[in-house]
Coordinates of C-alpha atoms in Angstrom, one line a residue:
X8 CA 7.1 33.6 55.5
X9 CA 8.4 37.2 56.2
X10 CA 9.3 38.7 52.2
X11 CA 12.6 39.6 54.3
X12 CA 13.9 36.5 55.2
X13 CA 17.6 36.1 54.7
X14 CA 20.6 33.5 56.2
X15 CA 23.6 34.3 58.3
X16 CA 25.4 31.7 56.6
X17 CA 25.6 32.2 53.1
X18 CA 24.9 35.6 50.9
X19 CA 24.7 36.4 47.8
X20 CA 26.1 39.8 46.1
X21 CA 24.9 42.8 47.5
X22 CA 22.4 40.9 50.0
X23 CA 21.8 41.7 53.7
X24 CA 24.1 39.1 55.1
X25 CA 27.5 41.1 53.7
X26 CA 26.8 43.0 56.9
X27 CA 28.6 41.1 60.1
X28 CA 26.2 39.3 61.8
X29 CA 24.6 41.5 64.7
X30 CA 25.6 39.2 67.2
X31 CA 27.7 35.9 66.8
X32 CA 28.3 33.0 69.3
X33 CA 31.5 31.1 69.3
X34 CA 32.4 27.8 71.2
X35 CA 30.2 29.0 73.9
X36 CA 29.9 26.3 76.5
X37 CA 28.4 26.6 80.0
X38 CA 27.8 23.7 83.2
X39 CA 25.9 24.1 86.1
X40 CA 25.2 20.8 87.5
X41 CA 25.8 19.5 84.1
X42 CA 26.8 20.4 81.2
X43 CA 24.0 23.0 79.6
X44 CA 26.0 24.7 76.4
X45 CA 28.5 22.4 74.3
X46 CA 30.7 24.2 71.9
X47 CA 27.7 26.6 70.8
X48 CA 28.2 28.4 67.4
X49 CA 25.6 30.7 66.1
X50 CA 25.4 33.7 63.5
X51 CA 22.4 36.2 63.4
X52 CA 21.7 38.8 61.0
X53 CA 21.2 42.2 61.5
X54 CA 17.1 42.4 59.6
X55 CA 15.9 39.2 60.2
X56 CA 14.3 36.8 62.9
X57 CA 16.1 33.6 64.0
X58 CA 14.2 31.2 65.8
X59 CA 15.7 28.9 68.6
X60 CA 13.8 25.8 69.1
X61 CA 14.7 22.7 71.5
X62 CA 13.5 20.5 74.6
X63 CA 13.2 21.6 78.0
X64 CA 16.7 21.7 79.4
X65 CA 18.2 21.6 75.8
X66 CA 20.1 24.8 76.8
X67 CA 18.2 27.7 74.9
X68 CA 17.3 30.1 77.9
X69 CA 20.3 30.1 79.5
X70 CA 22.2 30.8 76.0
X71 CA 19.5 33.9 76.0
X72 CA 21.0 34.5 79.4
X73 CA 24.8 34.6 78.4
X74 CA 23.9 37.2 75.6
X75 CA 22.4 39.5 77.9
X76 CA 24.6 39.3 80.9
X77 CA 22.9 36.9 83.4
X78 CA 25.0 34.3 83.1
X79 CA 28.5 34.3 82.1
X80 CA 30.6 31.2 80.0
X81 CA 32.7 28.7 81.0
X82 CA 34.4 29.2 77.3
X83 CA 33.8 30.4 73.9
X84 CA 32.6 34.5 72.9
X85 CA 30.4 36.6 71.8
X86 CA 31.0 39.4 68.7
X87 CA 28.2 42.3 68.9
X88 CA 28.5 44.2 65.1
X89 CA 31.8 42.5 64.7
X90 CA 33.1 43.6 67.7
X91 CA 34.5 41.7 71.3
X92 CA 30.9 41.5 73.2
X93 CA 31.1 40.3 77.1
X94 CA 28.2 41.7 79.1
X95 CA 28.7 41.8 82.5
X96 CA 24.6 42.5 83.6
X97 CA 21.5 43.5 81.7
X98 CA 22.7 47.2 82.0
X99 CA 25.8 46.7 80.0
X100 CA 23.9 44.5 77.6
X101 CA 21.4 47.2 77.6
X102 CA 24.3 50.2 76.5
X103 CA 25.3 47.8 73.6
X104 CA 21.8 47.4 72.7
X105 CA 20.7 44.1 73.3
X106 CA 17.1 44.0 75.1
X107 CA 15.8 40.3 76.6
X108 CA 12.3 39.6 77.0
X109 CA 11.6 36.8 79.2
X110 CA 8.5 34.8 80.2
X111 CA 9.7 34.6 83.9
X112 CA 8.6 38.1 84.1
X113 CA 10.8 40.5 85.2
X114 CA 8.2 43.2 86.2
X115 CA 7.5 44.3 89.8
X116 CA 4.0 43.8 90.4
X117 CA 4.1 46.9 93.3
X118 CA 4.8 49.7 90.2
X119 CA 3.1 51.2 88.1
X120 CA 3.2 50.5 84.7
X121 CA 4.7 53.3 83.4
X122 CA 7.5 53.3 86.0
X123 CA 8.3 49.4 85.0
X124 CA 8.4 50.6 81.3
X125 CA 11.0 53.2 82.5
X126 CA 13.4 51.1 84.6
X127 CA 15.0 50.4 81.5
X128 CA 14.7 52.9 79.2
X129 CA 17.7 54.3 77.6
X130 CA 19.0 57.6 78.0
X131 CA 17.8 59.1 75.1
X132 CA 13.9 57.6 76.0
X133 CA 13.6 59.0 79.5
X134 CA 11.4 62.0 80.4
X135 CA 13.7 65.1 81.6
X136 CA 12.8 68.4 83.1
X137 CA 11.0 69.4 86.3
X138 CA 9.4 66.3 87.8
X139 CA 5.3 67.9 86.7
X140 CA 6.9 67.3 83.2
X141 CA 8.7 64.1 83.5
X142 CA 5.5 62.5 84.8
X143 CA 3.6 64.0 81.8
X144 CA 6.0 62.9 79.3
X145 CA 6.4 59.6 81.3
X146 CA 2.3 59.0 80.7
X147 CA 2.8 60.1 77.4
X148 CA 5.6 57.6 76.8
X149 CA 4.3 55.0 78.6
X150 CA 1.2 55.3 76.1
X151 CA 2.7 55.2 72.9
X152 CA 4.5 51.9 74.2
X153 CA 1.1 50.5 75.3
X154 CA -0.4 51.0 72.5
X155 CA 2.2 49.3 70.4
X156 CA 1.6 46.1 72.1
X157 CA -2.2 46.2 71.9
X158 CA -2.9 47.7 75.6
X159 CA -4.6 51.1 74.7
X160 CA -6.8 50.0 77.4
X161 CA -4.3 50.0 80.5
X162 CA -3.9 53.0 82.2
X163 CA -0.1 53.8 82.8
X164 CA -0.7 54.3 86.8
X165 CA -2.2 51.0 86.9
X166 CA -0.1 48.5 89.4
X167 CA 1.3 45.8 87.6
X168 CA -0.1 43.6 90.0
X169 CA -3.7 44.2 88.2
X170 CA -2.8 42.9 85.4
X171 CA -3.7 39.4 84.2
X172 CA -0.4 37.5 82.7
X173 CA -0.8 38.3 79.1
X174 CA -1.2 41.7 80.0
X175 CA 1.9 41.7 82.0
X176 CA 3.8 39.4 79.0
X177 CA 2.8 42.1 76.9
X178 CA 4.0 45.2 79.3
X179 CA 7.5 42.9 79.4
X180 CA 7.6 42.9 75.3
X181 CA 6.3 46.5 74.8
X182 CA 9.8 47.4 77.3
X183 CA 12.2 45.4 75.6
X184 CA 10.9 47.2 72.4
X185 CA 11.1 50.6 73.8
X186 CA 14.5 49.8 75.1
X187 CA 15.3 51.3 70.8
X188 CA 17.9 47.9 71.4
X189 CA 19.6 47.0 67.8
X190 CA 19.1 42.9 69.3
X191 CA 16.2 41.6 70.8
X192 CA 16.3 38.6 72.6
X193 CA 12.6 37.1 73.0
X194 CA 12.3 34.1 75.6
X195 CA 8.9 32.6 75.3
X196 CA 6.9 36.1 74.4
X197 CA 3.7 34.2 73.3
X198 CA 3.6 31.9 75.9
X199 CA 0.7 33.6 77.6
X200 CA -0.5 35.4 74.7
X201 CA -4.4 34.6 72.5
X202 CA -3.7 33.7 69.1
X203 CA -4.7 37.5 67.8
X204 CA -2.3 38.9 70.6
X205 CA 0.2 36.7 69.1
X206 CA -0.3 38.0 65.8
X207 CA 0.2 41.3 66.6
X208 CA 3.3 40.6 68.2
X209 CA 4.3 39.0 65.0
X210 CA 3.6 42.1 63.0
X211 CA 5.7 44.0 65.8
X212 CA 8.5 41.5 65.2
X213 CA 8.6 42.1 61.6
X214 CA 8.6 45.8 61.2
X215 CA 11.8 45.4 63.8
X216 CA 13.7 43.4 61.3
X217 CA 12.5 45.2 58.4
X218 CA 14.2 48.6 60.1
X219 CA 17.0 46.5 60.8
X220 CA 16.7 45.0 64.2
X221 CA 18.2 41.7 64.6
X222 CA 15.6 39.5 67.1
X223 CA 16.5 36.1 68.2
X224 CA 12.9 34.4 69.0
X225 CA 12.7 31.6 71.4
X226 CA 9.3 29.3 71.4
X227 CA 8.1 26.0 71.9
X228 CA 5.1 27.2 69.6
X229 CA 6.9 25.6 66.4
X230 CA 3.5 27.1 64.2
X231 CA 5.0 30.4 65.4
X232 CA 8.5 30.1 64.8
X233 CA 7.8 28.7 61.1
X234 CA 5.8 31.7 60.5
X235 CA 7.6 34.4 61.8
X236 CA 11.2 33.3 61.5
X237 CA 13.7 33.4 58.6
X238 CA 16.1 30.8 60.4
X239 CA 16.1 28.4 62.9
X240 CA 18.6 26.8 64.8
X241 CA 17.5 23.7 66.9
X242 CA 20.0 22.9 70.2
X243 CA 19.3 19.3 71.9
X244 CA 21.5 18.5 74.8
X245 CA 23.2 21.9 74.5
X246 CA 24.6 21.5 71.4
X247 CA 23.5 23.6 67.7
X248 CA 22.3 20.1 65.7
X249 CA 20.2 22.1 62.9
X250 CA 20.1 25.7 61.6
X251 CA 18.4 26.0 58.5
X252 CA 15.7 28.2 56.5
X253 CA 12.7 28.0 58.2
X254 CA 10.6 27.3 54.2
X255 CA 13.0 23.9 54.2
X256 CA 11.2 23.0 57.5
X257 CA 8.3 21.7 58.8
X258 CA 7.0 21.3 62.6
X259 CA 7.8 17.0 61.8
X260 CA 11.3 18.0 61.2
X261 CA 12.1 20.3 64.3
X262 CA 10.5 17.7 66.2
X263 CA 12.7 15.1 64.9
X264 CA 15.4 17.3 65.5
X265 CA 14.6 18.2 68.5
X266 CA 13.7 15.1 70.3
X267 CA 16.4 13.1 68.5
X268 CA 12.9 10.9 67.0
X269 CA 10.2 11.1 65.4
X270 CA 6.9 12.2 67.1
X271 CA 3.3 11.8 66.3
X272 CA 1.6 15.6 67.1
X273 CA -1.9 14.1 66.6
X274 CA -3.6 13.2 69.5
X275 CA -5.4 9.6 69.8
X276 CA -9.3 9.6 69.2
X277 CA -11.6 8.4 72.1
X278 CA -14.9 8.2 72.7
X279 CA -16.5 10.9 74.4
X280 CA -17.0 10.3 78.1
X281 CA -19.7 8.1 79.3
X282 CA -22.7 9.9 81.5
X283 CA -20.8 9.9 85.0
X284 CA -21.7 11.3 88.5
X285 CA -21.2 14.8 89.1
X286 CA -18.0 15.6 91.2
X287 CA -18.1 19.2 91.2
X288 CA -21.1 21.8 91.1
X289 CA -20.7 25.1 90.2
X290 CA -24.2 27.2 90.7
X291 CA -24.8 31.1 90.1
X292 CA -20.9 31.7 91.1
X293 CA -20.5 35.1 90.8
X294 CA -17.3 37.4 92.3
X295 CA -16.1 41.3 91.5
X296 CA -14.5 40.0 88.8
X297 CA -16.6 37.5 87.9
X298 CA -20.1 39.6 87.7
X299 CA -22.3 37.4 85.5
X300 CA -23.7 34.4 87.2
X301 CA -21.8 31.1 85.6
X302 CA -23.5 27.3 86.5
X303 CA -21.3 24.3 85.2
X304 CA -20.7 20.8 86.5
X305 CA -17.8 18.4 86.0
X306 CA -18.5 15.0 86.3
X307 CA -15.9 12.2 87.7
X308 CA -13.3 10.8 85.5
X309 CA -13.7 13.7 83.0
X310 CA -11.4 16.3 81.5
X311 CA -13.7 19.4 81.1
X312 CA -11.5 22.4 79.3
X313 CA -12.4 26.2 80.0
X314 CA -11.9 28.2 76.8
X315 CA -11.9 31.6 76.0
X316 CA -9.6 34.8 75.0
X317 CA -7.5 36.5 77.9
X318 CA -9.3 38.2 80.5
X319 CA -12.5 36.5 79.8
X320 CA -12.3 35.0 83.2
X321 CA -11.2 31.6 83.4
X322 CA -8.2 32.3 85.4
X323 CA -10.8 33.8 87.8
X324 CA -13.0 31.5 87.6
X325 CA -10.8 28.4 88.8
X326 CA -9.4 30.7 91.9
X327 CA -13.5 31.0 92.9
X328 CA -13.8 27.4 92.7
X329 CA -10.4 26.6 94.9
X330 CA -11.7 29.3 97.5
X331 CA -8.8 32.3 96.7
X332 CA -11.3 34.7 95.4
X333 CA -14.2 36.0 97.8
X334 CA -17.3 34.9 96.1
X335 CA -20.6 37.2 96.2
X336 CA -22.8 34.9 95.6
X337 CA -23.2 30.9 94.3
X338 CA -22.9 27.7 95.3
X339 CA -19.3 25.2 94.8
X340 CA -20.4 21.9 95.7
X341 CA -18.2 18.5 96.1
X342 CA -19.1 15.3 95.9
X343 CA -16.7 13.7 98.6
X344 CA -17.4 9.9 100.1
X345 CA -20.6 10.1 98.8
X346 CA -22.0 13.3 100.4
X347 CA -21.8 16.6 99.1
X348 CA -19.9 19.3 100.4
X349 CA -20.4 22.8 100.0
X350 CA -16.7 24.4 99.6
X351 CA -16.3 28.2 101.3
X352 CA -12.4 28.5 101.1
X353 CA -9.3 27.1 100.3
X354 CA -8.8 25.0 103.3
X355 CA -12.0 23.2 102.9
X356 CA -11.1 22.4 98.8
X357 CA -7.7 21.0 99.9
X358 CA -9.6 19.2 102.0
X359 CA -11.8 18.1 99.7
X360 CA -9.3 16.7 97.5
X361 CA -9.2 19.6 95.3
X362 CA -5.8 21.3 94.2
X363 CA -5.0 23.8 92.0
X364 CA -1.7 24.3 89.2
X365 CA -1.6 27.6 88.7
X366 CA -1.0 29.7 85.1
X367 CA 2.6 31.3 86.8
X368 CA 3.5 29.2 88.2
X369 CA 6.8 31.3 89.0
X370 CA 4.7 33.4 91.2
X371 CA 2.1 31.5 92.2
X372 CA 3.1 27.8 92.3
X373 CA 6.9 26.7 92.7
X374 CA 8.9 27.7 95.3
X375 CA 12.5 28.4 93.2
X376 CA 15.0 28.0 95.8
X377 CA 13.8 25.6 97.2
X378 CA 13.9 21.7 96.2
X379 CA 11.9 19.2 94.2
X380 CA 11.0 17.4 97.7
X381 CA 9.5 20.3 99.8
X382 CA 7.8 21.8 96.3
X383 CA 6.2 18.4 96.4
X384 CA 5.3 17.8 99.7
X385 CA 4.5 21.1 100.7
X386 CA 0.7 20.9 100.5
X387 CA 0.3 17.6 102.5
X388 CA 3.6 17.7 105.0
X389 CA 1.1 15.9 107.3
X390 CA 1.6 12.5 105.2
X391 CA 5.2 12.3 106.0
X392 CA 5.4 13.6 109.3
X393 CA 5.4 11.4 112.7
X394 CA 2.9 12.2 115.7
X395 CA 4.8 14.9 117.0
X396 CA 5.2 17.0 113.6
X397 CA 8.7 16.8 112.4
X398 CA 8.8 15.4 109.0
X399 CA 10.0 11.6 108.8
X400 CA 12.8 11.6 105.6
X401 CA 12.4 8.1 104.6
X402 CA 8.3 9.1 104.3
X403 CA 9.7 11.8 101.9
X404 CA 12.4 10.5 99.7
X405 CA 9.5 7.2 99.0
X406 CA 7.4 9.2 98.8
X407 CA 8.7 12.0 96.4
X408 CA 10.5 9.0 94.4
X409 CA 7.6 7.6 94.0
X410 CA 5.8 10.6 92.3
X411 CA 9.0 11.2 90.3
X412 CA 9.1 8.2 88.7
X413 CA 5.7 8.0 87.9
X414 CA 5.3 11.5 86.6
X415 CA 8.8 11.2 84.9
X416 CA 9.9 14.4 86.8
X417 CA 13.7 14.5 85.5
X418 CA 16.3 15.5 88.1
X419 CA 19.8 15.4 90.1
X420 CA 17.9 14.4 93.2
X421 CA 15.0 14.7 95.6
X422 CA 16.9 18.4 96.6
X423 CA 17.5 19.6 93.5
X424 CA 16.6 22.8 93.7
X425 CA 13.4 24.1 90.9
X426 CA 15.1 27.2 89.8
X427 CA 17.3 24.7 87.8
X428 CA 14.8 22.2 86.2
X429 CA 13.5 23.0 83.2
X430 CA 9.6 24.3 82.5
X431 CA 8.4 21.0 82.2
X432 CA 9.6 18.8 84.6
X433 CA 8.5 22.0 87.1
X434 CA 5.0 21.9 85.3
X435 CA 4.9 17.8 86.6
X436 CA 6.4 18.4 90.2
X437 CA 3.2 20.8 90.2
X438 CA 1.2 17.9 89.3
X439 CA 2.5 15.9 91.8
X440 CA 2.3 18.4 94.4
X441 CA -1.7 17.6 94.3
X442 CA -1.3 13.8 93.8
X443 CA 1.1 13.4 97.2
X444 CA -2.3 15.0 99.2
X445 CA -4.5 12.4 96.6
X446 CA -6.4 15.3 95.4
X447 CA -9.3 13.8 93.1
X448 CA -10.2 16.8 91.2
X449 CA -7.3 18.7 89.9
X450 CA -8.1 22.7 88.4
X451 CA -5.5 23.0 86.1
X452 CA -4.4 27.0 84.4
X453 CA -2.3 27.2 81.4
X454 CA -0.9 23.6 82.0
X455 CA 1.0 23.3 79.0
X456 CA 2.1 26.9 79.2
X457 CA 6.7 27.1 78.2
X458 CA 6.9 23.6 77.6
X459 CA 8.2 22.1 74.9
X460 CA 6.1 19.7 72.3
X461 CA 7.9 15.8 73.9
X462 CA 7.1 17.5 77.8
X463 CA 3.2 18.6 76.8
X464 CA 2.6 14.6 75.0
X465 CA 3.8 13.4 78.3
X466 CA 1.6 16.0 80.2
X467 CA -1.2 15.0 77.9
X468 CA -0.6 11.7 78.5
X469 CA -0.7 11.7 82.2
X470 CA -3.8 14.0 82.4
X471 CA -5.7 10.9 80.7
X472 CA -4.1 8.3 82.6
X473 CA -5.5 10.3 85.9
X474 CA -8.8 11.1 84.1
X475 CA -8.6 7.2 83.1
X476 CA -8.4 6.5 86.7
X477 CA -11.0 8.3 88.1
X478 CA -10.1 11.5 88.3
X479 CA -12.1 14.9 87.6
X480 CA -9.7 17.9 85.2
X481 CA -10.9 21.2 84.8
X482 CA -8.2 22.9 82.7
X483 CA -8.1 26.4 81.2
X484 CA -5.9 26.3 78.2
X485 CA -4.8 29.7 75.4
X486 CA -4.6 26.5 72.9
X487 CA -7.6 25.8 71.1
X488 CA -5.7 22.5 68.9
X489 CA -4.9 21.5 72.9
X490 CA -8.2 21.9 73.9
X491 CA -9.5 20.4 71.4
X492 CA -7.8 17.0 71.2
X493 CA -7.5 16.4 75.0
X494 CA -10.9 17.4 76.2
X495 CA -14.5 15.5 77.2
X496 CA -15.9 18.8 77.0
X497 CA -15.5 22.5 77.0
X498 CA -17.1 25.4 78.0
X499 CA -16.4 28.6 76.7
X500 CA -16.4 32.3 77.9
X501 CA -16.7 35.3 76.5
X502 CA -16.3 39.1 78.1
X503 CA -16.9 36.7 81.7
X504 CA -20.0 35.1 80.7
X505 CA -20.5 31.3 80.4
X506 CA -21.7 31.2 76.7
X507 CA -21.8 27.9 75.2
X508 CA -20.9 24.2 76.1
X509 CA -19.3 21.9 74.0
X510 CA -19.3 18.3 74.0
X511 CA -17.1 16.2 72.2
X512 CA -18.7 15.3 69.1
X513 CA -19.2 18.8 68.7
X514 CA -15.4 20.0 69.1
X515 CA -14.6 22.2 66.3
X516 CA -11.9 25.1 66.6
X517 CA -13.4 27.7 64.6
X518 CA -16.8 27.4 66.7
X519 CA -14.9 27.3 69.9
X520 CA -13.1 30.6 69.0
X521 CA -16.5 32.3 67.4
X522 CA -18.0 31.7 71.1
X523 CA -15.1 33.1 72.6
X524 CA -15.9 36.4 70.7
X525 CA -19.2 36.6 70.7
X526 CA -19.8 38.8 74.1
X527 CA -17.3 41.3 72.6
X528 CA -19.4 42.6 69.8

């Protein structure tokens, strides 16, 4: 626990909390469809870190939201310093000094990275004079803030676009920071970050508070919150149930807390995975950002997990496999009605019964405005359309409530739009997305990745049911523990080299994560 840690509620003479709190929430209550916030009261200090743990849907983000300006109350306030606090938009949130960081990135991909570090910048941190010098202090500046994060690497003129997601995540942090804001508002910051990324962040987070920055820290990592936070307040069904020192809790408790009962975190034993067919063969695959030749094979009715630190190439590795990245050499095989197909794009793996979940799946995967039905369907509209193309809505509402209730996707409706369900419950339309078109070998990136501990048992527990019933997993996962307890196998990368293969017997953390390192001597 941080040496710093101190409580909003209580103080003792001469302590930190005799300041006002640098930002407090009264009665705050907000509805959309239903009610999200309930009566909402929350204190946090100026100097320390206050963790805000709960379910999907439990009413955390869009509190994050109010306190920044992208969402206004129904009732209740907010005091900034003491002071009347109702931001209208980010900007005015930004003049008062409050900065959000959210994992719905807000960069755009077609800048540069310095420019996206400078959208936001105060007054005092933007380059002036001719425009020769601006852009000199602007690489200057946008260096200093890269390097803060761990990016020394990046080159400020580098499109956003390039970047992997933790990159990006970290380019989203590293502007919030340089925003000099007195209150930081962090939604999800690790969520796509390696567990020495995440440290470093930590550190970050620390010498904030230590100069005096107040930082409100939203996870569902509850290893990370208990580290790094003095406080936390758990909310469940938008209402503050718990708010406590974070040394009087333990990951059992939030949970419990959280979830209304107790849940078990360990993952079942099995038996390792019998010797099956092969479904999928992967031979020599090599692509420009995949340059070292990588051989694998998944067999049917496996879960085979794809370790490694970010940018090691997993995320590229399963967009070679579904066809989006042109291959320069290899071979991706199928085994489909017992013949094998060779796969050359993305048509042929849909075909082929493959889909893919991507790691954003804000940008790559759900189509916000849109609702649960068409997110679902989308892939296989020829399964509920008649013989002249026009979709058939009987075929989709049994169809969609089929996969809703067996996924247990919670919802308004079949038209609910995504934007407004919460991480996990997108995570599982995803899923059902490739079940509707009876995919049979699902590729699966950052699966896990925002949701809460009760959503990823329940995704845990329906990979295994699939895998149980004949399904091939690949999954790529930032979690080693996750890994670890849901896998047949793994296989590890390192600097974009296949290095090592693990089978389950042989699943130990520490080994997995020495692999992971080993090309980066």
């Amino acid at each position: 626990m941080p040496q710093s840690a101190t409580t909003a509620n209580a103080a003792e003479p001469g302590s930190r909390e005799r300041k006002p709190p640098a930002i407090a929430a009264r009665g705050i209550c907000k509805s959309f469809a239903t009610q999200v916030l309930r009566n909402v009261d929350l204190r946090i200090a100026a100097g320390s870190i206050h963790g805000l743990v709960g379910e999907n849907g439990a009413g955390k983000s869009t509190l994050a939201k109010i306190m920044v300006g992208l969402e206004q109350p129904d009732s209740g306030s907010l005091s900034l310093a003491g002071a009347a606090y109702q931001p209208r938009s980010t900007s005015e949130s930004l003049k008062a000094g409050v900065a959000l960081c959210t994992q719905e990135l807000s960069l755009i991909d077609d800048l540069s990275i310095a420019d996206n570090l400078l959208l936001p910048a105060s007054s005092a941190a933007r380059p002036r004079g001719r425009a020769r010098i601006r852009r000199k202090l602007a690489h200057q500046y946008a260096m200093q803030s890269l390097a803060r994060v761990g990016l020394e690497h990046a080159s400020p003129a580098m499109r956003v676009g390039r970047l992997s997601l933790a990159e990006k995540q970290l380019v989203e942090v590293a502007r919030a920071l340089a925003t000099g804001a007195a209150l930081l508002v962090l939604d999800e910051p690790t969520s796509a970050l390696t567990a020495p990324q995440a440290d470093r962040l930590h550190e970050i987070l620390r010498e904030q508070a230590n100069a005096g920055v107040a930082v409100i820290y939203v996870s569902h990592r509850l290893g990370d919150v208990l580290e790094v936070c003095d406080h936390i307040s758990v909310l469940r069904d938008g209402e503050v149930r718990l708010t406590s020192s974070s040394d009087e809790l333990s990951e059992a408790i939030l949970i419990r807390e959280m979830a209304g009962v107790d849940a078990d975190l360990e993952a079942s034993e099995r038996n390792a995975v019998a010797a099956l067919p092969v479904h999928l063969s992967v031979q020599e695959l090599r692509t420009a950002e995949l340059p070292h030749p990588i051989s694998f094979e998944c067999r049917w009715g496996e879960i085979l997990g794809i370790a490694g630190l970010a940018g090691s190439g997993r995320t590229e590795l399963l967009r070679a496999i579904f066809g989006l990245d042109k291959r320069l050499g290899g071979v991706v095989r199928l085994h489909v009605d017992g013949t094998w197909v060779e796969l050359h794009s993305t048509r042929q793996a849909i075909r082929g019964g493959v889909g893919l979940v991507a790691e954003d799946r804000a940008s790559d995967g759900v189509f916000r405005d849109q609702g649960l039905a068409f997110n679902v369907t989308v892939a296989g509209l020829r399964r509920i359309a008649g013989r002249v193309g026009r979709l058939i809505r009987s075929r989709e509402t049994s169809a969609v409530g089929a996969l809703v209730r067996e996924l247990r996707v919670k919802s308004d409706g079949i038209d609910q739009p995504m934007r407004t369900l919460s991480g996990g419950n997108q995570q599982r339309a995803m899923l059902g997305r490739w079940l509707h078109c009876d995919a049979k070998l699902l590729l699966l990136d950052e699966p896990t990745r925002g949701v809460d501990v009760a959503a990823k048992l329940a995704i845990h527990e329906e990979l295994v049911r699939l895998r149980d019933a004949g399904r091939s997993i690949v999954a790529v996962s930032s979690e080693l523990d996750e890994l670890a307890s849901l896998c047949d196998r793994i296989i590890v990368l390192s600097n974009r080299k296949l290095v090592r293969e693990f089978q389950r017997s042989e699943l130990h953390q520490e080994d997995i994560l020495a692999a992971a390192f080993s090309e980066y001597a």
